[in-house]
């Protein structure tokens, strides 16, 4: 008798006990061809709260493994916490598959919903074939947990025919990036970049990484992901290293040359320099309409009178 369901195992044990086929659990184990642990767990099904058993769409299909998982979760988290997790399903009269029920009891469904906060839980929220992005793959994993399609990385890997490592890394990368200031909600982080951040977390710890990200979110706003990685990795040149920066005119009329101590370092930030120069030029240059407006105001009688009055006040005339 292999993988006997708890209800059937308990029935056969009690029936055999009543008919005198065996007098002890050991005798029943030998006769039924099951282990002592399977029989013990099957008999403990009746001791579980009715709302937990009722959560399963087929209570008669509950296995000793499910009973063991439920008892371990209750021992770890407490019965009140477990009952609170399933309260919404119980009040709605929901019946879940064995996989989905166990995920709900263990709190995996709640954690998955929290991970998907603000991103939707529908099947169509993540397009099919979008597993190249860690965020998309992480969202597919969590939605599968909520829907009862799988309860762990291995089950997801089998269902999607993907590497378990990729799924695990995708979930870890997305959770880490969502916890860092400036990166929260970024969908463009690749596996290569994300795994570098996971390495930072392993080396420094989550708290130290968050503090560094909080600082860099102010001083490197708008920087590319590559530049931020350099900064996280301690490759940035300190301000004291840039003791002398000078801009001079080049040979051509369209050339400016930047002289500095670390040209190779500054070249990494050329896009940021270009944006900064454009911002300065916008403040320095005036449009033709603005110049015309100033000329019109200068030539009006009121402006001339106000200018003369101010000039006289300043010079005491």
PDB file of C-alpha atoms in Angstrom:
ATOM      1  CA  UNK A   1       0.000   0.000   0.000  1.00  0.00           C
ATOM      2  CA  UNK A   2       1.886   3.058  -1.249  1.00  0.00           C
ATOM      3  CA  UNK A   3       1.069   6.707  -0.465  1.00  0.00           C
ATOM      4  CA  UNK A   4      -2.219   5.806   1.199  1.00  0.00           C
ATOM      5  CA  UNK A   5      -4.526   8.738   1.885  1.00  0.00           C
ATOM      6  CA  UNK A   6      -5.035   9.605   5.541  1.00  0.00           C
ATOM      7  CA  UNK A   7      -8.805   9.016   5.576  1.00  0.00           C
ATOM      8  CA  UNK A   8      -8.468   5.578   3.989  1.00  0.00           C
ATOM      9  CA  UNK A   9      -5.523   4.588   6.189  1.00  0.00           C
ATOM     10  CA  UNK A  10      -7.356   5.584   9.373  1.00  0.00           C
ATOM     11  CA  UNK A  11     -10.489   3.718   8.233  1.00  0.00           C
ATOM     12  CA  UNK A  12      -8.565   0.510   7.470  1.00  0.00           C
ATOM     13  CA  UNK A  13      -6.708   0.701  10.768  1.00  0.00           C
ATOM     14  CA  UNK A  14      -9.861   1.178  12.870  1.00  0.00           C
ATOM     15  CA  UNK A  15     -11.781  -1.446  10.871  1.00  0.00           C
ATOM     16  CA  UNK A  16      -9.011  -4.004  11.326  1.00  0.00           C
ATOM     17  CA  UNK A  17      -8.770  -3.127  14.996  1.00  0.00           C
ATOM     18  CA  UNK A  18     -12.507  -3.717  15.434  1.00  0.00           C
ATOM     19  CA  UNK A  19     -12.382  -7.056  13.588  1.00  0.00           C
ATOM     20  CA  UNK A  20      -9.396  -8.237  15.611  1.00  0.00           C
ATOM     21  CA  UNK A  21      -6.978  -8.352  12.654  1.00  0.00           C
ATOM     22  CA  UNK A  22      -4.397  -6.550  14.795  1.00  0.00           C
ATOM     23  CA  UNK A  23      -4.213  -5.211  18.296  1.00  0.00           C
ATOM     24  CA  UNK A  24      -1.417  -2.679  17.950  1.00  0.00           C
ATOM     25  CA  UNK A  25      -0.253  -0.102  15.457  1.00  0.00           C
ATOM     26  CA  UNK A  26       2.812  -2.233  14.749  1.00  0.00           C
ATOM     27  CA  UNK A  27       0.610  -5.119  13.676  1.00  0.00           C
ATOM     28  CA  UNK A  28      -1.377  -2.783  11.405  1.00  0.00           C
ATOM     29  CA  UNK A  29       1.789  -1.383   9.881  1.00  0.00           C
ATOM     30  CA  UNK A  30       3.046  -4.837   8.947  1.00  0.00           C
ATOM     31  CA  UNK A  31      -0.325  -5.881   7.535  1.00  0.00           C
ATOM     32  CA  UNK A  32      -1.014  -2.692   5.569  1.00  0.00           C
ATOM     33  CA  UNK A  33       2.541  -2.306   4.260  1.00  0.00           C
ATOM     34  CA  UNK A  34       3.003   1.268   5.425  1.00  0.00           C
ATOM     35  CA  UNK A  35       5.411   2.966   7.787  1.00  0.00           C
ATOM     36  CA  UNK A  36       4.743   3.770  11.404  1.00  0.00           C
ATOM     37  CA  UNK A  37       5.056   7.483  10.598  1.00  0.00           C
ATOM     38  CA  UNK A  38       2.378   7.261   7.872  1.00  0.00           C
ATOM     39  CA  UNK A  39      -0.068   5.549  10.184  1.00  0.00           C
ATOM     40  CA  UNK A  40       0.638   7.959  13.031  1.00  0.00           C
ATOM     41  CA  UNK A  41       0.136  11.018  10.823  1.00  0.00           C
ATOM     42  CA  UNK A  42      -3.046   9.567   9.292  1.00  0.00           C
ATOM     43  CA  UNK A  43      -4.543   9.130  12.740  1.00  0.00           C
ATOM     44  CA  UNK A  44      -3.614  12.701  13.661  1.00  0.00           C
ATOM     45  CA  UNK A  45      -5.718  14.123  10.806  1.00  0.00           C
ATOM     46  CA  UNK A  46      -8.798  14.129  13.043  1.00  0.00           C
ATOM     47  CA  UNK A  47      -6.949  16.308  15.571  1.00  0.00           C
ATOM     48  CA  UNK A  48      -6.477  19.150  13.078  1.00  0.00           C
ATOM     49  CA  UNK A  49      -8.908  22.110  13.220  1.00  0.00           C
ATOM     50  CA  UNK A  50     -11.921  21.616  10.966  1.00  0.00           C
ATOM     51  CA  UNK A  51     -11.308  24.916   9.096  1.00  0.00           C
ATOM     52  CA  UNK A  52      -7.851  23.724   8.041  1.00  0.00           C
ATOM     53  CA  UNK A  53      -9.130  20.412   6.741  1.00  0.00           C
ATOM     54  CA  UNK A  54     -12.085  22.130   5.093  1.00  0.00           C
ATOM     55  CA  UNK A  55      -9.736  24.376   3.116  1.00  0.00           C
ATOM     56  CA  UNK A  56      -8.806  21.398   0.892  1.00  0.00           C
ATOM     57  CA  UNK A  57     -11.103  20.774  -2.061  1.00  0.00           C
ATOM     58  CA  UNK A  58     -10.753  17.018  -1.418  1.00  0.00           C
ATOM     59  CA  UNK A  59     -10.156  16.296   2.290  1.00  0.00           C
ATOM     60  CA  UNK A  60     -10.195  12.592   1.450  1.00  0.00           C
ATOM     61  CA  UNK A  61      -7.064  13.144  -0.666  1.00  0.00           C
ATOM     62  CA  UNK A  62      -4.993  14.589   2.184  1.00  0.00           C
ATOM     63  CA  UNK A  63      -1.769  12.618   2.552  1.00  0.00           C
ATOM     64  CA  UNK A  64       0.428  12.041   5.613  1.00  0.00           C
ATOM     65  CA  UNK A  65       2.889  14.502   4.094  1.00  0.00           C
ATOM     66  CA  UNK A  66       0.241  17.261   4.155  1.00  0.00           C
ATOM     67  CA  UNK A  67      -0.597  16.488   7.779  1.00  0.00           C
ATOM     68  CA  UNK A  68       3.086  16.661   8.706  1.00  0.00           C
ATOM     69  CA  UNK A  69       3.502  20.028   6.954  1.00  0.00           C
ATOM     70  CA  UNK A  70       0.422  21.480   8.658  1.00  0.00           C
ATOM     71  CA  UNK A  71       1.542  20.320  12.104  1.00  0.00           C
ATOM     72  CA  UNK A  72       5.034  21.742  11.557  1.00  0.00           C
ATOM     73  CA  UNK A  73       3.614  25.124  10.493  1.00  0.00           C
ATOM     74  CA  UNK A  74       1.299  25.241  13.522  1.00  0.00           C
ATOM     75  CA  UNK A  75       4.199  24.360  15.833  1.00  0.00           C
ATOM     76  CA  UNK A  76       6.374  27.059  14.244  1.00  0.00           C
ATOM     77  CA  UNK A  77       3.925  29.946  13.756  1.00  0.00           C
ATOM     78  CA  UNK A  78       1.116  29.154  16.157  1.00  0.00           C
ATOM     79  CA  UNK A  79      -2.457  28.086  15.467  1.00  0.00           C
ATOM     80  CA  UNK A  80      -3.861  31.631  15.693  1.00  0.00           C
ATOM     81  CA  UNK A  81      -1.515  32.873  12.962  1.00  0.00           C
ATOM     82  CA  UNK A  82      -2.341  29.958  10.667  1.00  0.00           C
ATOM     83  CA  UNK A  83      -6.097  30.404  11.171  1.00  0.00           C
ATOM     84  CA  UNK A  84      -5.720  34.109  10.394  1.00  0.00           C
ATOM     85  CA  UNK A  85      -3.944  33.275   7.128  1.00  0.00           C
ATOM     86  CA  UNK A  86      -6.826  31.153   5.884  1.00  0.00           C
ATOM     87  CA  UNK A  87      -9.636  33.281   7.351  1.00  0.00           C
ATOM     88  CA  UNK A  88     -10.409  35.016   4.052  1.00  0.00           C
ATOM     89  CA  UNK A  89     -10.744  31.694   2.202  1.00  0.00           C
ATOM     90  CA  UNK A  90     -12.822  30.140   4.988  1.00  0.00           C
ATOM     91  CA  UNK A  91     -15.255  33.074   5.115  1.00  0.00           C
ATOM     92  CA  UNK A  92     -15.615  32.961   1.320  1.00  0.00           C
ATOM     93  CA  UNK A  93     -16.116  29.189   1.341  1.00  0.00           C
ATOM     94  CA  UNK A  94     -13.136  28.703  -0.981  1.00  0.00           C
ATOM     95  CA  UNK A  95     -11.824  25.230  -1.691  1.00  0.00           C
ATOM     96  CA  UNK A  96      -8.192  24.989  -2.757  1.00  0.00           C
ATOM     97  CA  UNK A  97      -6.069  22.312  -4.334  1.00  0.00           C
ATOM     98  CA  UNK A  98      -3.642  20.525  -2.038  1.00  0.00           C
ATOM     99  CA  UNK A  99      -0.723  22.562  -3.354  1.00  0.00           C
ATOM    100  CA  UNK A 100      -2.542  25.897  -3.009  1.00  0.00           C
ATOM    101  CA  UNK A 101      -3.917  25.001   0.421  1.00  0.00           C
ATOM    102  CA  UNK A 102      -0.478  24.135   1.786  1.00  0.00           C
ATOM    103  CA  UNK A 103       0.995  27.325   0.287  1.00  0.00           C
ATOM    104  CA  UNK A 104      -1.738  29.356   2.008  1.00  0.00           C
ATOM    105  CA  UNK A 105      -1.258  27.608   5.345  1.00  0.00           C
ATOM    106  CA  UNK A 106       2.507  28.140   5.196  1.00  0.00           C
ATOM    107  CA  UNK A 107       2.053  31.819   4.360  1.00  0.00           C
ATOM    108  CA  UNK A 108       3.615  31.554   0.925  1.00  0.00           C
ATOM    109  CA  UNK A 109       0.529  32.925  -0.805  1.00  0.00           C
ATOM    110  CA  UNK A 110       0.516  35.976   1.485  1.00  0.00           C
ATOM    111  CA  UNK A 111       4.227  36.582   0.832  1.00  0.00           C
ATOM    112  CA  UNK A 112       3.625  36.231  -2.909  1.00  0.00           C
ATOM    113  CA  UNK A 113       0.763  38.774  -2.827  1.00  0.00           C
ATOM    114  CA  UNK A 114       2.961  41.174  -0.884  1.00  0.00           C
ATOM    115  CA  UNK A 115       5.769  40.738  -3.428  1.00  0.00           C
ATOM    116  CA  UNK A 116       3.290  41.552  -6.210  1.00  0.00           C
ATOM    117  CA  UNK A 117       1.941  44.636  -4.452  1.00  0.00           C
ATOM    118  CA  UNK A 118       0.949  47.199  -7.082  1.00  0.00           C
ATOM    119  CA  UNK A 119       1.735  44.894 -10.014  1.00  0.00           C
ATOM    120  CA  UNK A 120      -1.471  42.875 -10.283  1.00  0.00           C
ATOM    121  CA  UNK A 121      -2.087  39.177  -9.749  1.00  0.00           C
ATOM    122  CA  UNK A 122      -3.927  38.231 -12.930  1.00  0.00           C
ATOM    123  CA  UNK A 123      -2.582  35.661 -15.343  1.00  0.00           C
ATOM    124  CA  UNK A 124      -2.243  38.253 -18.105  1.00  0.00           C
ATOM    125  CA  UNK A 125      -0.272  40.732 -15.973  1.00  0.00           C
ATOM    126  CA  UNK A 126       2.969  39.152 -17.230  1.00  0.00           C
ATOM    127  CA  UNK A 127       3.120  38.385 -20.965  1.00  0.00           C
ATOM    128  CA  UNK A 128       4.020  34.844 -21.909  1.00  0.00           C
ATOM    129  CA  UNK A 129       7.603  34.382 -22.985  1.00  0.00           C
ATOM    130  CA  UNK A 130       8.802  37.331 -20.882  1.00  0.00           C
ATOM    131  CA  UNK A 131      11.107  35.301 -18.650  1.00  0.00           C
ATOM    132  CA  UNK A 132      14.240  37.194 -19.773  1.00  0.00           C
ATOM    133  CA  UNK A 133      13.619  39.871 -17.141  1.00  0.00           C
ATOM    134  CA  UNK A 134      14.173  38.973 -13.459  1.00  0.00           C
ATOM    135  CA  UNK A 135      11.143  41.055 -12.470  1.00  0.00           C
ATOM    136  CA  UNK A 136       8.838  39.346 -14.981  1.00  0.00           C
ATOM    137  CA  UNK A 137      10.051  35.874 -14.018  1.00  0.00           C
ATOM    138  CA  UNK A 138       9.694  36.708 -10.314  1.00  0.00           C
ATOM    139  CA  UNK A 139       6.130  37.911 -10.917  1.00  0.00           C
ATOM    140  CA  UNK A 140       5.284  34.704 -12.780  1.00  0.00           C
ATOM    141  CA  UNK A 141       6.661  32.660  -9.895  1.00  0.00           C
ATOM    142  CA  UNK A 142       4.604  34.513  -7.259  1.00  0.00           C
ATOM    143  CA  UNK A 143       1.423  34.360  -9.345  1.00  0.00           C
ATOM    144  CA  UNK A 144       1.890  30.625  -9.713  1.00  0.00           C
ATOM    145  CA  UNK A 145       2.177  30.292  -5.925  1.00  0.00           C
ATOM    146  CA  UNK A 146      -1.034  32.277  -5.422  1.00  0.00           C
ATOM    147  CA  UNK A 147      -2.874  30.205  -8.039  1.00  0.00           C
ATOM    148  CA  UNK A 148      -1.594  26.929  -6.607  1.00  0.00           C
ATOM    149  CA  UNK A 149       0.388  25.926  -9.693  1.00  0.00           C
ATOM    150  CA  UNK A 150       3.530  25.365  -7.631  1.00  0.00           C
ATOM    151  CA  UNK A 151       4.758  25.949  -4.098  1.00  0.00           C
ATOM    152  CA  UNK A 152       8.520  26.212  -4.541  1.00  0.00           C
ATOM    153  CA  UNK A 153      11.295  26.969  -7.021  1.00  0.00           C
ATOM    154  CA  UNK A 154      11.618  23.355  -8.144  1.00  0.00           C
ATOM    155  CA  UNK A 155       7.930  23.063  -9.015  1.00  0.00           C
ATOM    156  CA  UNK A 156       8.052  26.341 -10.937  1.00  0.00           C
ATOM    157  CA  UNK A 157      11.186  25.229 -12.792  1.00  0.00           C
ATOM    158  CA  UNK A 158       9.498  22.005 -13.897  1.00  0.00           C
ATOM    159  CA  UNK A 159       6.315  23.769 -14.989  1.00  0.00           C
ATOM    160  CA  UNK A 160       8.096  26.512 -16.953  1.00  0.00           C
ATOM    161  CA  UNK A 161      10.960  24.288 -18.137  1.00  0.00           C
ATOM    162  CA  UNK A 162      13.500  26.761 -16.791  1.00  0.00           C
ATOM    163  CA  UNK A 163      16.551  26.545 -14.581  1.00  0.00           C
ATOM    164  CA  UNK A 164      15.759  26.492 -10.863  1.00  0.00           C
ATOM    165  CA  UNK A 165      18.741  28.784 -10.283  1.00  0.00           C
ATOM    166  CA  UNK A 166      17.338  31.390 -12.680  1.00  0.00           C
ATOM    167  CA  UNK A 167      13.980  31.367 -10.921  1.00  0.00           C
ATOM    168  CA  UNK A 168      15.549  31.638  -7.481  1.00  0.00           C
ATOM    169  CA  UNK A 169      17.882  34.429  -8.612  1.00  0.00           C
ATOM    170  CA  UNK A 170      14.993  36.287 -10.272  1.00  0.00           C
ATOM    171  CA  UNK A 171      12.955  36.247  -7.056  1.00  0.00           C
ATOM    172  CA  UNK A 172      15.954  37.282  -4.932  1.00  0.00           C
ATOM    173  CA  UNK A 173      17.027  40.033  -7.364  1.00  0.00           C
ATOM    174  CA  UNK A 174      13.537  41.545  -7.540  1.00  0.00           C
ATOM    175  CA  UNK A 175      13.095  41.463  -3.763  1.00  0.00           C
ATOM    176  CA  UNK A 176      16.511  43.070  -3.258  1.00  0.00           C
ATOM    177  CA  UNK A 177      16.038  45.809  -5.858  1.00  0.00           C
ATOM    178  CA  UNK A 178      12.585  46.653  -4.469  1.00  0.00           C
ATOM    179  CA  UNK A 179      14.176  47.143  -1.038  1.00  0.00           C
ATOM    180  CA  UNK A 180      16.793  49.608  -2.280  1.00  0.00           C
ATOM    181  CA  UNK A 181      16.077  53.344  -2.606  1.00  0.00           C
ATOM    182  CA  UNK A 182      16.179  54.616  -6.218  1.00  0.00           C
ATOM    183  CA  UNK A 183      15.920  51.075  -7.646  1.00  0.00           C
ATOM    184  CA  UNK A 184      12.428  50.280  -6.331  1.00  0.00           C
ATOM    185  CA  UNK A 185      10.159  49.193  -9.152  1.00  0.00           C
ATOM    186  CA  UNK A 186      12.898  49.258 -11.800  1.00  0.00           C
ATOM    187  CA  UNK A 187      12.105  46.688 -14.469  1.00  0.00           C
ATOM    188  CA  UNK A 188      15.226  47.069 -16.594  1.00  0.00           C
ATOM    189  CA  UNK A 189      17.667  45.334 -14.247  1.00  0.00           C
ATOM    190  CA  UNK A 190      19.157  42.305 -15.988  1.00  0.00           C
ATOM    191  CA  UNK A 191      20.342  39.033 -14.473  1.00  0.00           C
ATOM    192  CA  UNK A 192      23.966  40.127 -14.910  1.00  0.00           C
ATOM    193  CA  UNK A 193      23.446  43.378 -13.015  1.00  0.00           C
ATOM    194  CA  UNK A 194      21.108  41.818 -10.462  1.00  0.00           C
ATOM    195  CA  UNK A 195      23.568  39.056  -9.577  1.00  0.00           C
ATOM    196  CA  UNK A 196      26.229  41.685  -8.951  1.00  0.00           C
ATOM    197  CA  UNK A 197      23.907  43.324  -6.440  1.00  0.00           C
ATOM    198  CA  UNK A 198      23.277  39.918  -4.853  1.00  0.00           C
ATOM    199  CA  UNK A 199      27.047  39.563  -4.495  1.00  0.00           C
ATOM    200  CA  UNK A 200      27.170  42.991  -2.805  1.00  0.00           C
ATOM    201  CA  UNK A 201      24.439  41.886  -0.409  1.00  0.00           C
ATOM    202  CA  UNK A 202      26.314  38.685   0.424  1.00  0.00           C
ATOM    203  CA  UNK A 203      29.526  40.603   1.077  1.00  0.00           C
ATOM    204  CA  UNK A 204      28.122  43.576   3.041  1.00  0.00           C
ATOM    205  CA  UNK A 205      24.656  42.556   4.231  1.00  0.00           C
ATOM    206  CA  UNK A 206      21.243  43.986   3.310  1.00  0.00           C
ATOM    207  CA  UNK A 207      21.353  46.873   5.796  1.00  0.00           C
ATOM    208  CA  UNK A 208      24.767  48.181   4.686  1.00  0.00           C
ATOM    209  CA  UNK A 209      23.697  47.872   1.050  1.00  0.00           C
ATOM    210  CA  UNK A 210      20.529  49.877   1.710  1.00  0.00           C
ATOM    211  CA  UNK A 211      22.519  52.630   3.442  1.00  0.00           C
ATOM    212  CA  UNK A 212      24.904  52.894   0.508  1.00  0.00           C
ATOM    213  CA  UNK A 213      22.003  52.932  -1.954  1.00  0.00           C
ATOM    214  CA  UNK A 214      20.284  55.661   0.074  1.00  0.00           C
ATOM    215  CA  UNK A 215      23.398  57.832  -0.170  1.00  0.00           C
ATOM    216  CA  UNK A 216      23.960  57.180  -3.865  1.00  0.00           C
ATOM    217  CA  UNK A 217      20.310  57.858  -4.716  1.00  0.00           C
ATOM    218  CA  UNK A 218      20.983  61.531  -3.923  1.00  0.00           C
ATOM    219  CA  UNK A 219      24.464  62.007  -5.399  1.00  0.00           C
ATOM    220  CA  UNK A 220      23.987  59.875  -8.542  1.00  0.00           C
ATOM    221  CA  UNK A 221      20.403  60.661  -9.540  1.00  0.00           C
ATOM    222  CA  UNK A 222      20.061  60.093 -13.268  1.00  0.00           C
ATOM    223  CA  UNK A 223      23.280  58.079 -13.528  1.00  0.00           C
ATOM    224  CA  UNK A 224      23.371  54.930 -15.636  1.00  0.00           C
ATOM    225  CA  UNK A 225      23.196  51.514 -13.982  1.00  0.00           C
ATOM    226  CA  UNK A 226      26.825  50.855 -14.956  1.00  0.00           C
ATOM    227  CA  UNK A 227      27.995  54.008 -13.202  1.00  0.00           C
ATOM    228  CA  UNK A 228      26.008  53.124 -10.106  1.00  0.00           C
ATOM    229  CA  UNK A 229      27.601  49.674 -10.077  1.00  0.00           C
ATOM    230  CA  UNK A 230      31.035  51.321 -10.189  1.00  0.00           C
ATOM    231  CA  UNK A 231      30.022  53.506  -7.272  1.00  0.00           C
ATOM    232  CA  UNK A 232      28.708  50.531  -5.269  1.00  0.00           C
ATOM    233  CA  UNK A 233      31.887  48.626  -5.956  1.00  0.00           C
ATOM    234  CA  UNK A 234      34.049  51.438  -4.598  1.00  0.00           C
ATOM    235  CA  UNK A 235      35.556  52.263  -7.984  1.00  0.00           C
ATOM    236  CA  UNK A 236      34.568  55.930  -7.826  1.00  0.00           C
ATOM    237  CA  UNK A 237      37.319  58.509  -7.546  1.00  0.00           C
ATOM    238  CA  UNK A 238      37.061  60.648  -4.426  1.00  0.00           C
ATOM    239  CA  UNK A 239      36.598  64.443  -4.770  1.00  0.00           C
ATOM    240  CA  UNK A 240      40.099  64.984  -3.416  1.00  0.00           C
ATOM    241  CA  UNK A 241      41.488  62.957  -6.316  1.00  0.00           C
ATOM    242  CA  UNK A 242      40.091  65.500  -8.777  1.00  0.00           C
ATOM    243  CA  UNK A 243      42.262  68.330  -7.539  1.00  0.00           C
ATOM    244  CA  UNK A 244      42.379  70.127 -10.873  1.00  0.00           C
ATOM    245  CA  UNK A 245      39.794  70.223 -13.656  1.00  0.00           C
ATOM    246  CA  UNK A 246      40.209  72.749 -16.458  1.00  0.00           C
ATOM    247  CA  UNK A 247      38.184  73.277 -19.630  1.00  0.00           C
ATOM    248  CA  UNK A 248      40.021  74.852 -22.553  1.00  0.00           C
ATOM    249  CA  UNK A 249      39.258  75.496 -26.176  1.00  0.00           C
ATOM    250  CA  UNK A 250      40.346  72.896 -28.680  1.00  0.00           C
ATOM    251  CA  UNK A 251      41.810  73.405 -32.153  1.00  0.00           C
ATOM    252  CA  UNK A 252      38.473  73.568 -33.919  1.00  0.00           C
ATOM    253  CA  UNK A 253      35.665  76.028 -33.350  1.00  0.00           C
ATOM    254  CA  UNK A 254      33.452  73.160 -32.152  1.00  0.00           C
ATOM    255  CA  UNK A 255      35.838  71.608 -29.628  1.00  0.00           C
ATOM    256  CA  UNK A 256      36.293  71.945 -25.883  1.00  0.00           C
ATOM    257  CA  UNK A 257      38.930  69.951 -24.019  1.00  0.00           C
ATOM    258  CA  UNK A 258      38.593  68.851 -20.377  1.00  0.00           C
ATOM    259  CA  UNK A 259      41.926  68.431 -18.586  1.00  0.00           C
ATOM    260  CA  UNK A 260      41.820  66.405 -15.357  1.00  0.00           C
ATOM    261  CA  UNK A 261      43.751  63.836 -13.341  1.00  0.00           C
ATOM    262  CA  UNK A 262      41.410  60.919 -14.066  1.00  0.00           C
ATOM    263  CA  UNK A 263      40.210  61.291 -17.641  1.00  0.00           C
ATOM    264  CA  UNK A 264      39.374  57.583 -17.961  1.00  0.00           C
ATOM    265  CA  UNK A 265      37.157  57.822 -14.890  1.00  0.00           C
ATOM    266  CA  UNK A 266      35.320  60.968 -15.998  1.00  0.00           C
ATOM    267  CA  UNK A 267      34.786  59.520 -19.457  1.00  0.00           C
ATOM    268  CA  UNK A 268      32.443  56.970 -17.883  1.00  0.00           C
ATOM    269  CA  UNK A 269      30.179  59.866 -16.910  1.00  0.00           C
ATOM    270  CA  UNK A 270      30.260  61.656 -20.247  1.00  0.00           C
ATOM    271  CA  UNK A 271      26.474  61.346 -20.635  1.00  0.00           C
ATOM    272  CA  UNK A 272      25.934  63.008 -17.270  1.00  0.00           C
ATOM    273  CA  UNK A 273      28.378  65.805 -18.213  1.00  0.00           C
ATOM    274  CA  UNK A 274      26.549  66.358 -21.501  1.00  0.00           C
ATOM    275  CA  UNK A 275      23.216  66.690 -19.706  1.00  0.00           C
ATOM    276  CA  UNK A 276      24.737  69.069 -17.156  1.00  0.00           C
ATOM    277  CA  UNK A 277      26.255  71.277 -19.874  1.00  0.00           C
ATOM    278  CA  UNK A 278      22.923  71.385 -21.721  1.00  0.00           C
ATOM    279  CA  UNK A 279      21.231  72.452 -18.492  1.00  0.00           C
ATOM    280  CA  UNK A 280      23.765  75.259 -18.007  1.00  0.00           C
ATOM    281  CA  UNK A 281      23.343  76.432 -21.602  1.00  0.00           C
ATOM    282  CA  UNK A 282      19.583  76.604 -21.159  1.00  0.00           C
ATOM    283  CA  UNK A 283      20.064  78.973 -18.248  1.00  0.00           C
ATOM    284  CA  UNK A 284      22.674  81.109 -20.033  1.00  0.00           C
ATOM    285  CA  UNK A 285      21.112  81.458 -23.444  1.00  0.00           C
ATOM    286  CA  UNK A 286      18.033  83.529 -24.232  1.00  0.00           C
ATOM    287  CA  UNK A 287      15.581  82.929 -27.025  1.00  0.00           C
ATOM    288  CA  UNK A 288      14.882  85.558 -29.679  1.00  0.00           C
ATOM    289  CA  UNK A 289      11.438  86.177 -28.187  1.00  0.00           C
ATOM    290  CA  UNK A 290      12.950  86.854 -24.768  1.00  0.00           C
ATOM    291  CA  UNK A 291      15.498  89.332 -26.204  1.00  0.00           C
ATOM    292  CA  UNK A 292      12.773  91.150 -28.144  1.00  0.00           C
ATOM    293  CA  UNK A 293      10.684  91.423 -24.987  1.00  0.00           C
ATOM    294  CA  UNK A 294      13.582  92.972 -23.058  1.00  0.00           C
ATOM    295  CA  UNK A 295      14.210  95.489 -25.887  1.00  0.00           C
ATOM    296  CA  UNK A 296      10.531  96.467 -25.965  1.00  0.00           C
ATOM    297  CA  UNK A 297      10.455  96.979 -22.198  1.00  0.00           C
ATOM    298  CA  UNK A 298      13.656  99.078 -22.341  1.00  0.00           C
ATOM    299  CA  UNK A 299      12.185 101.429 -24.940  1.00  0.00           C
ATOM    300  CA  UNK A 300       8.892 102.110 -23.115  1.00  0.00           C
ATOM    301  CA  UNK A 301       8.486 105.537 -21.400  1.00  0.00           C
ATOM    302  CA  UNK A 302       7.675 103.957 -18.040  1.00  0.00           C
ATOM    303  CA  UNK A 303      10.872 101.898 -18.099  1.00  0.00           C
ATOM    304  CA  UNK A 304      12.960 104.958 -19.053  1.00  0.00           C
ATOM    305  CA  UNK A 305      11.364 107.032 -16.280  1.00  0.00           C
ATOM    306  CA  UNK A 306      11.927 104.302 -13.693  1.00  0.00           C
ATOM    307  CA  UNK A 307      15.510 103.868 -14.837  1.00  0.00           C
ATOM    308  CA  UNK A 308      16.194 107.618 -14.603  1.00  0.00           C
ATOM    309  CA  UNK A 309      14.638 107.786 -11.145  1.00  0.00           C
ATOM    310  CA  UNK A 310      16.730 104.868  -9.926  1.00  0.00           C
ATOM    311  CA  UNK A 311      19.894 106.311 -11.416  1.00  0.00           C
ATOM    312  CA  UNK A 312      19.246 109.664  -9.710  1.00  0.00           C
ATOM    313  CA  UNK A 313      18.622 107.956  -6.356  1.00  0.00           C
ATOM    314  CA  UNK A 314      21.860 106.028  -6.574  1.00  0.00           C
ATOM    315  CA  UNK A 315      23.979 109.023  -7.559  1.00  0.00           C
ATOM    316  CA  UNK A 316      22.283 111.578  -5.353  1.00  0.00           C
ATOM    317  CA  UNK A 317      21.100 113.802  -8.218  1.00  0.00           C
TER     318      UNK A 317
END
